Short mmCIF file of C-alpha atoms and ligand atoms in Angstrom, two decimals:
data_model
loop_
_atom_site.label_atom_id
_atom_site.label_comp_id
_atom_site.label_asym_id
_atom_site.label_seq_id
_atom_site.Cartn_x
_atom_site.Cartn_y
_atom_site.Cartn_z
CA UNK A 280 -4.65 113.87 -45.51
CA UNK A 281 -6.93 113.12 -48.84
CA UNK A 282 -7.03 109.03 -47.93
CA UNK A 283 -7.73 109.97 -44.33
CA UNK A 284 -11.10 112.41 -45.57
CA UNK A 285 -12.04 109.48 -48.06
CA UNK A 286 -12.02 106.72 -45.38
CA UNK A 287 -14.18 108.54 -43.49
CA UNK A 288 -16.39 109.60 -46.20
CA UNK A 289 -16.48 106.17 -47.72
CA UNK A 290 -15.83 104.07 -44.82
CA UNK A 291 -15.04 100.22 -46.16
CA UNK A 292 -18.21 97.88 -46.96
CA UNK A 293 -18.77 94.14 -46.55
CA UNK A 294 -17.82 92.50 -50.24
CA UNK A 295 -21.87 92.27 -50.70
CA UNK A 296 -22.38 95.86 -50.16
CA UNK A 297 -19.14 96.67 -52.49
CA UNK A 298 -20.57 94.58 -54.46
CA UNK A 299 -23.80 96.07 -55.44
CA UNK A 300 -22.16 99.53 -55.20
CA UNK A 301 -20.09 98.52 -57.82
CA UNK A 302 -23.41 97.63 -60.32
CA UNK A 303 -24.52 100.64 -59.62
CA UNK A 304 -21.25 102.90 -60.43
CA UNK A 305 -20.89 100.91 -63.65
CA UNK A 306 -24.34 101.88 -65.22
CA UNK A 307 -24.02 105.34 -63.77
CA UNK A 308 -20.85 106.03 -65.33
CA UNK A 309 -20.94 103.75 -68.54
CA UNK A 310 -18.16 101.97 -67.43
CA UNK A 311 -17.21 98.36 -68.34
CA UNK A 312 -15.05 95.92 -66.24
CA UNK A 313 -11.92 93.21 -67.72
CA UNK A 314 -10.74 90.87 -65.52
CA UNK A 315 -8.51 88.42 -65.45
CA UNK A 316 -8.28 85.13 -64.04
CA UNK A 317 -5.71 85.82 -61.80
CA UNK A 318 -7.79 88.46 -60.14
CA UNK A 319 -9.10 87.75 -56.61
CA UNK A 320 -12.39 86.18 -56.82
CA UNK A 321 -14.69 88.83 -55.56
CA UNK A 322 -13.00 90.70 -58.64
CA UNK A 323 -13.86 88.05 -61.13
CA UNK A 324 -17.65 87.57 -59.50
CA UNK A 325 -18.13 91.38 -60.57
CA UNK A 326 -16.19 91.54 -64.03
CA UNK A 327 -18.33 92.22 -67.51
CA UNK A 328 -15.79 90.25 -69.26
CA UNK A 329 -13.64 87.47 -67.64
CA UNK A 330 -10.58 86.10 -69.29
CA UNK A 331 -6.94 85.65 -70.60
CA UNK A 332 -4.82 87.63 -71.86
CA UNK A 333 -5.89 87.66 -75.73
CA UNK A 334 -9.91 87.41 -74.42
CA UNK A 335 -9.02 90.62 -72.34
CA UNK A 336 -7.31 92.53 -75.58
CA UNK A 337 -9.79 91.05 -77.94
CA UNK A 338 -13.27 92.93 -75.70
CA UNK A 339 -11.09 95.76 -75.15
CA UNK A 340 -10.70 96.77 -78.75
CA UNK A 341 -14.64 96.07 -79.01
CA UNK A 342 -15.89 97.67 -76.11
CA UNK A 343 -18.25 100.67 -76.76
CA UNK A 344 -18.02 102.18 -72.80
CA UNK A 345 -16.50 105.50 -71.51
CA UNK A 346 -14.60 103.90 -69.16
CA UNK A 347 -13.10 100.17 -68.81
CA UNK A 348 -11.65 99.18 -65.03
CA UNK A 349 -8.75 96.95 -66.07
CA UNK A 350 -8.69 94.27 -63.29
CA UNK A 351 -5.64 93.03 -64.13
CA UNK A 352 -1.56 94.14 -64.16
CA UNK A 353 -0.45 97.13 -66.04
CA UNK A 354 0.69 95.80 -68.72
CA UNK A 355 -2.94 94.87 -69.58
CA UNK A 356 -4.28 98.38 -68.79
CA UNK A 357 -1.84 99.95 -71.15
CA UNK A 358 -2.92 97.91 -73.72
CA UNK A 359 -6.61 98.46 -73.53
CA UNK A 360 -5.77 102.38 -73.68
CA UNK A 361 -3.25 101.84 -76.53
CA UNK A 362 -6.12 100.36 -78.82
CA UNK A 363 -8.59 102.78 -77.33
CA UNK A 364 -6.67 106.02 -76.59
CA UNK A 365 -9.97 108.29 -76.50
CA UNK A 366 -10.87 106.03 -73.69
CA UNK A 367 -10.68 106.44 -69.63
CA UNK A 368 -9.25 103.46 -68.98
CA UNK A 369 -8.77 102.39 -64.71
CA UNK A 370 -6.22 100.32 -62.99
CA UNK A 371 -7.75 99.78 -59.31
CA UNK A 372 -3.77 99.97 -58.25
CA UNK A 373 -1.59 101.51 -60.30
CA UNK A 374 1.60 99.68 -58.74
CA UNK A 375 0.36 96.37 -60.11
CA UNK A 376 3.33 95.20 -61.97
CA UNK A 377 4.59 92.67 -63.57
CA UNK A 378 8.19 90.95 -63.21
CA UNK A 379 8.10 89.34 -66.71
CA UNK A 380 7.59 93.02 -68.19
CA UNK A 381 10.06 94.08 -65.73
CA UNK A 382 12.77 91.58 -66.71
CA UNK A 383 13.04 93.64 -70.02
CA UNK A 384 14.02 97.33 -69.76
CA UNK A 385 13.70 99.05 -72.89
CA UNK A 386 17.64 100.81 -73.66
CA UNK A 387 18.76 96.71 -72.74
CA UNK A 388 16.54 95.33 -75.07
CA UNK A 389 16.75 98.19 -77.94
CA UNK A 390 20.80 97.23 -77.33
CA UNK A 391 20.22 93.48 -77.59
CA UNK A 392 17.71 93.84 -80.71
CA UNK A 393 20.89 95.97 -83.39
CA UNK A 394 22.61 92.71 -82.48
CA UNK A 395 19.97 90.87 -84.98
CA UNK A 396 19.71 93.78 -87.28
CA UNK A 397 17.25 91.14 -89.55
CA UNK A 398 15.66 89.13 -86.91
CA UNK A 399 11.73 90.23 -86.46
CA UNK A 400 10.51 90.58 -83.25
CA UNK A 401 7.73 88.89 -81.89
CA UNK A 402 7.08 89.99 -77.83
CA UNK A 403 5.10 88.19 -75.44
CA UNK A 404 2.06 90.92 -74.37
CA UNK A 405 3.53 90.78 -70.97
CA UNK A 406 6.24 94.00 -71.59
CA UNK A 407 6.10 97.43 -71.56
CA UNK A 408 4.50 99.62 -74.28
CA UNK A 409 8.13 100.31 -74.94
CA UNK A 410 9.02 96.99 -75.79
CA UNK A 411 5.99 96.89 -78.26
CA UNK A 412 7.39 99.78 -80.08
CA UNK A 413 10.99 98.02 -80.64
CA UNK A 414 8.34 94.66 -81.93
CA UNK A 415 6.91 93.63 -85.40
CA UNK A 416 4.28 91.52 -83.57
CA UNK A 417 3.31 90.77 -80.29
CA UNK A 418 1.51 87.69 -78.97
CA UNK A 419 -0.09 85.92 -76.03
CA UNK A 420 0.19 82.24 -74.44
CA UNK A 421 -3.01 81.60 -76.45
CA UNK A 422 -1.83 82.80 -79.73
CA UNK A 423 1.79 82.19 -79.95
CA UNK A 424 2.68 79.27 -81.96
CA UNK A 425 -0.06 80.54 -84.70
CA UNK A 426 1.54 83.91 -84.72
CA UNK A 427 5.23 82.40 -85.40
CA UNK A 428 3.85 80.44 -87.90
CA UNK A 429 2.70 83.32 -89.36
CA UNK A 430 6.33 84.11 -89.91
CA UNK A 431 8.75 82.44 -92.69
CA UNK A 432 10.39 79.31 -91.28
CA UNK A 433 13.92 81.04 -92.81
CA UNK A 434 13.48 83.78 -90.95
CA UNK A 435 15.17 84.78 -88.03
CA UNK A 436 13.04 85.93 -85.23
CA UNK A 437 13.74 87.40 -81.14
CA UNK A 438 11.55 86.31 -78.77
CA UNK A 439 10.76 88.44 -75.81
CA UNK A 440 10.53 88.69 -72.72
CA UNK A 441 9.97 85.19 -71.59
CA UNK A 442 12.66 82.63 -72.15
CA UNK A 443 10.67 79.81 -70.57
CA UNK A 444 7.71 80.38 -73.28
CA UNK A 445 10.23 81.27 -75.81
CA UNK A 446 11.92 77.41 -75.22
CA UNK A 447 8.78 76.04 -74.94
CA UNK A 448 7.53 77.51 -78.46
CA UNK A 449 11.21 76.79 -80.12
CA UNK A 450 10.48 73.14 -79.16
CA UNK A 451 7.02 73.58 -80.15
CA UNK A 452 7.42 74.89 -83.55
CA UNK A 453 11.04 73.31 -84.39
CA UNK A 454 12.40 77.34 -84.50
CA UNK A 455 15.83 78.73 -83.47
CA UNK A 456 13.88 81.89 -82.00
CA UNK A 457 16.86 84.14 -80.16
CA UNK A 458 15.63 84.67 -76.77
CA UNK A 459 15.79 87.29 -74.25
CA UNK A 460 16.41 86.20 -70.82
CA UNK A 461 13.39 87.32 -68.55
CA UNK A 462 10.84 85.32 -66.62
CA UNK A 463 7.45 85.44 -64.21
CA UNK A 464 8.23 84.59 -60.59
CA UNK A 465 5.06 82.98 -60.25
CA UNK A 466 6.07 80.51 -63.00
CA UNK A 467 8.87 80.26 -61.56
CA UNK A 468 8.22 79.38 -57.92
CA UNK A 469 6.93 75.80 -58.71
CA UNK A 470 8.93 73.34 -57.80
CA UNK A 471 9.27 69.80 -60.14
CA UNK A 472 10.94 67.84 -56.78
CA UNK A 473 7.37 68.64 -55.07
CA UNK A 474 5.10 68.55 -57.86
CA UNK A 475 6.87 64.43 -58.75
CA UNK A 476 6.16 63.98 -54.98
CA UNK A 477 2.37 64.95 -55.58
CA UNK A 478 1.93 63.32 -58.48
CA UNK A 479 2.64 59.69 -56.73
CA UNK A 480 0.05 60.66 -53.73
CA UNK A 481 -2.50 61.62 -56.72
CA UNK A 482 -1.37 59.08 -59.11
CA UNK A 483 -5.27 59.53 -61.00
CA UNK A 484 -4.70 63.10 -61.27
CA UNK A 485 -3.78 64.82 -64.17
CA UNK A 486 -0.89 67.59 -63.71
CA UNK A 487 -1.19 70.78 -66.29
CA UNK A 488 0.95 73.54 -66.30
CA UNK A 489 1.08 76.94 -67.86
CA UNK A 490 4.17 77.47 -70.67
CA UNK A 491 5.65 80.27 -68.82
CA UNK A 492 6.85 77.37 -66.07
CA UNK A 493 10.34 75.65 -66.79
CA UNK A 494 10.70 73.15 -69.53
CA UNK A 495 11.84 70.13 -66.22
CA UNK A 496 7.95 71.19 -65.18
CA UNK A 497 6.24 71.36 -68.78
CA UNK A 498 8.13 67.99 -69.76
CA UNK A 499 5.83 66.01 -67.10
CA UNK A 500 3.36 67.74 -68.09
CA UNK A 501 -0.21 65.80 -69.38
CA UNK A 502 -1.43 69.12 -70.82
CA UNK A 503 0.43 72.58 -71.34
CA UNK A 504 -1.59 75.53 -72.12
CA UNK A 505 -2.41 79.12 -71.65
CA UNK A 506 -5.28 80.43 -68.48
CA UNK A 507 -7.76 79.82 -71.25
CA UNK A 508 -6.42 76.66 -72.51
CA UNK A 509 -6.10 74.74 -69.33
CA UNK A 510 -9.42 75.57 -68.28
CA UNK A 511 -11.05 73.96 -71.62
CA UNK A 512 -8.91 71.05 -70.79
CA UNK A 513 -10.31 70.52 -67.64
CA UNK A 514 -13.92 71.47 -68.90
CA UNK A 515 -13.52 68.35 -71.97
CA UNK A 516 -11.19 66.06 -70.21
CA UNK A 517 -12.54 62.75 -68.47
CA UNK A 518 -9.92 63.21 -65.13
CA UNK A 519 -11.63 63.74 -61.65
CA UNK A 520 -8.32 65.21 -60.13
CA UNK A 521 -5.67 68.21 -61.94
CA UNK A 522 -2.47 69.49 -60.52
CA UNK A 523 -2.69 73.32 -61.49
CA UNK A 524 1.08 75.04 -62.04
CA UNK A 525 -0.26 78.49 -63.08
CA UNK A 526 -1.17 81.17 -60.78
CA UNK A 527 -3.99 79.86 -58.35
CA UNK A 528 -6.64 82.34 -59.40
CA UNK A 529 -7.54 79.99 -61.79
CA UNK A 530 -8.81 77.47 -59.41
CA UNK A 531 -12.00 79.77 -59.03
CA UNK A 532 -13.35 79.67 -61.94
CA UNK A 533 -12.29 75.99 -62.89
CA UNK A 534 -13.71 74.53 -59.98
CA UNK A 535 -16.95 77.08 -60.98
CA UNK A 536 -17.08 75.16 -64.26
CA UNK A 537 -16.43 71.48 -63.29
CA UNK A 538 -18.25 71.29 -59.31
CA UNK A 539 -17.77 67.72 -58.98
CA UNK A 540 -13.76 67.82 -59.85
CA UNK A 541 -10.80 68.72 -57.62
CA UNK A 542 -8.28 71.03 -58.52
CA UNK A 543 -5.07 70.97 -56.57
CA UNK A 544 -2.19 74.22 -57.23
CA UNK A 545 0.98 73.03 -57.82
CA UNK A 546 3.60 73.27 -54.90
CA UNK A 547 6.51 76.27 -55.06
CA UNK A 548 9.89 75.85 -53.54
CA UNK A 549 9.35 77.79 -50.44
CA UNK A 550 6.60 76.63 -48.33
CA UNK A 551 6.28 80.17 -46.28
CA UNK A 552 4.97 82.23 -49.09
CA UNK A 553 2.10 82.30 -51.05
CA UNK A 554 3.73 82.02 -54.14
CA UNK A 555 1.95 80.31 -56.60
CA UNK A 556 0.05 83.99 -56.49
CA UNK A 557 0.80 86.97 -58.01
CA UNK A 558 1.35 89.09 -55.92
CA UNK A 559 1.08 91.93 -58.27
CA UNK A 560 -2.32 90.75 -59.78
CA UNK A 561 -3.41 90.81 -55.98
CA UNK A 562 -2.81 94.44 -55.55
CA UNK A 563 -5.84 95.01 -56.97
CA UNK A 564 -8.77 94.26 -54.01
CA UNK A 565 -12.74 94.49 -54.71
CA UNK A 566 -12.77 97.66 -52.22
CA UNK A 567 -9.76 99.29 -54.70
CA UNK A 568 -11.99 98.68 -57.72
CA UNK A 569 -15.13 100.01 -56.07
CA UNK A 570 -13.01 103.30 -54.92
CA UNK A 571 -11.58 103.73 -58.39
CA UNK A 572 -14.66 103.58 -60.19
CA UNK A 573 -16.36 106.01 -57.49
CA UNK A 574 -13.10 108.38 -57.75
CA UNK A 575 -12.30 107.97 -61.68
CA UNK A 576 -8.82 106.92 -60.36
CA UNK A 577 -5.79 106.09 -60.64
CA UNK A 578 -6.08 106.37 -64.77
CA UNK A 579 -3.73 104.76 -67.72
CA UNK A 580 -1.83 108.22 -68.54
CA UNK A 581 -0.18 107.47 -72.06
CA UNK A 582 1.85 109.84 -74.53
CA UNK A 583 0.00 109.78 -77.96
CA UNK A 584 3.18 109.10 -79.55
CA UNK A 585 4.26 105.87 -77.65
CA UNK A 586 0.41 104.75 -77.89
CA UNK A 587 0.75 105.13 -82.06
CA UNK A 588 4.07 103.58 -82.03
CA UNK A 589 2.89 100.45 -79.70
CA UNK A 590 -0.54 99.96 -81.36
CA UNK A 591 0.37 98.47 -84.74
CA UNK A 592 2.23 95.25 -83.07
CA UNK A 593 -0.89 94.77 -80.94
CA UNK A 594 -3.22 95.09 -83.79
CA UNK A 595 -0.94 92.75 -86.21
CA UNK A 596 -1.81 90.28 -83.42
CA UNK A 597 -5.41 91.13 -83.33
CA UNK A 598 -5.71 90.42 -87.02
CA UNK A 599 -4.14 87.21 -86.44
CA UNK A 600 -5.99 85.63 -83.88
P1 13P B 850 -2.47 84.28 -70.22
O1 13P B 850 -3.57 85.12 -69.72
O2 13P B 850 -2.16 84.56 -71.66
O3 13P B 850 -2.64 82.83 -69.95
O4 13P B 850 -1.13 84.76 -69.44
C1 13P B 850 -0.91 84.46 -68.14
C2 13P B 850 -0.23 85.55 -67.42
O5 13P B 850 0.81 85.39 -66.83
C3 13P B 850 -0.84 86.84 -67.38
O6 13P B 850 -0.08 87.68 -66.61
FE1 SF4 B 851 3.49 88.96 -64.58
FE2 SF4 B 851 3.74 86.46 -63.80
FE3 SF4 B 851 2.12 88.06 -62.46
FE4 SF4 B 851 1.47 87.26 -64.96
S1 SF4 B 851 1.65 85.98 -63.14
S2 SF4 B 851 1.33 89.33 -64.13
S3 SF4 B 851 3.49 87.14 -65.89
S4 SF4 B 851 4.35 88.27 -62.62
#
C-alpha cells in the first residue's frame, strides 16, 4: 500500500519539473550527486560530478555533503560509503547490479585465492565489498596498468573479476597475472563479425572499444581505453566518425563534447535487445533519483566491520592514482 499513497502524493512530473525539484532537494538537504556515464542522460544532465569509475571514487572520498545519491550500480555506492561510512549515501534503485561483481561470489573466490597462497591480489572495483576484503589493491579501467606496475615484476599476482581486462592488461604489461573467470555482459554482447561489417561501410571511422570487451574486439581496435579514456580520445583525435564498443551512455556526453562528430555504438550479437546497455545502470530513472532524495531512500546499509576490512584496498588505490 506505501507506493500506492506515494504515487498519489507525489504523482510523476515531466523530466523538467523533476528536474528542478531535484535542485531544490539537493540544497535543502546538503546532498551531492555522482554519476556515471552510463547513467541515462536526464541523470547525467542533473549530476554534481560526472564520471568514471576512479573520477566517481576520487569526489567521493572528497566530498564534504550529508548525503551523496550514487547514480550509478552498487558496487559504486558501496564504495562511496566504505570511504565515507559517517555518510548517508543513496542508490536511486537498490537492485542495480552488476554481472561482473556477480561473476565472483566471495566463498568461490576466497577458495580459488589459498590456491596462490603468495600471489597478491589486485581486483577490478567492479566486485563486491567482499571481494575487496580478500584484495591487497583494487583498481579501475583508468588506473590498472599503473597500479600493476606498482607491483614487483617477480611477483605473482590474481586478477579479479574480469578475465577480459585481466588478458588485456597481461598483454599490456607483459605479466602472467592468474585470472579469475568473470565478465560484463555488456562487454560482452558486441559482436567482432558485425563490428568488421561496420567498419567497411565507415571505412573513415575510427572504432574504440572499452578493455572489458574480448581481446578478437580490442585487437581491431584504433584506441582501447576506459569511459574516461575514450572520451579524451575522441575530444584530441582528428577523426569525424568513432565506432563506440562500451556501454552507449557514453554517446551523450561525447557527442556533448565534440557537436560536429558522429558517434556510432558498436553492434551486439542479438539484434532484439538493447544490449550494448546496461541494463542494471538503467534501473536507476531521473523520477527514482528525485523520489530517493525526497524519501532519504533506499540507503547503502554496511557492517562497520566489512567497511574497515574493504577500505584499505580502495585507499591503496587512491594513493596510487
Ligand atoms: P570505467 O568507469 O572504469 O570505465 O568502467 C566501466 C564500467 O563498466 C563501469 O561499470
Ligand atoms: Fe557491470 Fe558491465 Fe553494467 Fe558496468 S556495464 S555495471 S561492468 S554489467
Amino acid at each position: 500500500m506505501k507506493s500506492v499513497e506515494n504515487t498519489l502524493k507525489n504523482p510523476p512530473r515531466s523530466n523538467t519539473n523533476l528536474k528542478e525539484e531535484i535542485q531544490k532537494l539537493k540544497v535543502e538537504k546538503n546532498a551531492v550527486i555522482l554519476a556515471h556515464y552510463y547513467q541515462e542522460e536526464a541523470i547525467q544532465d542533473v549530476a554534481d560530478y560526472l564520471g568514471d569509475s576512479l573520477f566517481l571514487a576520487q569526489q567521493a572520498a572528497k566530498v564534504d555533503h550529508d548525503i551523496i545519491v550514487f547514480a550509478g550500480v552498487h558496487f559504486m555506492a558501496e564504495t562511496a560509503k566504505i570511504i565515507n561510512p559517517t555518510k548517508k549515501v543513496l542508490l536511486p534503485d537498490l537492485k542495480a547490479g552488476c554481472s561482473l561483481a556477480d561473476s565472483c561470489p566471495p566463498e568461490d573466490f576466497a577458495a580459488f585465492k589459498s590456491k596462490h597462497p603468495n600471489a597478491i591480489v589486485v581486483s577490478y572495483i567492479n566486485c563486491s565489498a567482499e571481494i575487496k576484503t580478500l584484495s591487497d589493491l583494487v583498481c579501475t579501467s583508468t588506473n590498472a596498468e599503473k597500479i600493476i606496475e606498482s607491483i614487483p615484476k617477480d611477483q605473482e599476482i590474481i586478477f579479479a573479476p574480469d578475465k577480459n581486462l585481466g588478458a588485456y592488461l597481461n598483454k599490456k604489461t607483459g605479466r602472467k597475472m592468474i585470472l579469475w573467470e568473470g565478465s560484463c555482459i555488456v562487454h560482452e554482447a558486441f559482436s567482432f563479425e558485425k563490428i568488421v561489417s561496420l567498419t567497411k561501410s565507415y571505412p573513415k571511422a575510427k572504432f574504440i572499444a572499452h578493455p572489458e570487451s574480448e581481446s578478437p574486439v580490442l585487437e581491431i581496435a584504433h584506441y582501447i581505453g576506459s569511459t574516461s579514456g575514450l572520451l579524451a580520445f575522441v575530444q584530441k583525435d582528428s577523426a569525424q566518425d568513432y565506432i563506440v564498443a562500451t556501454e552507449a551512455g557514453i554517446l551523450h556526453e561525447m557527442q556533448k563534447r565534440c557537436p560536429e562528430k558522429t558517434f556510432i555504438p558498436a553492434p551486439v550479437e542479438d539484434d532484439s535487445c538493447a544490449c550494448s546497455e546496461c541494463a542494471f545502470m538503467k534501473l536507476n530513472t531521473l523520477e527514482k533519483l528525485y523520489r530517493c532524495l525526497l524519501e532519504g531512500t533506499p540507503e547503502i546499509e554496511m557492517d562497520t566491520e566489512l567497511m574497515d576490512a574493504a577500505r584499505l584496498p580502495i585507499e591503496r588505490m587512491l594513493k596510487l592514482s
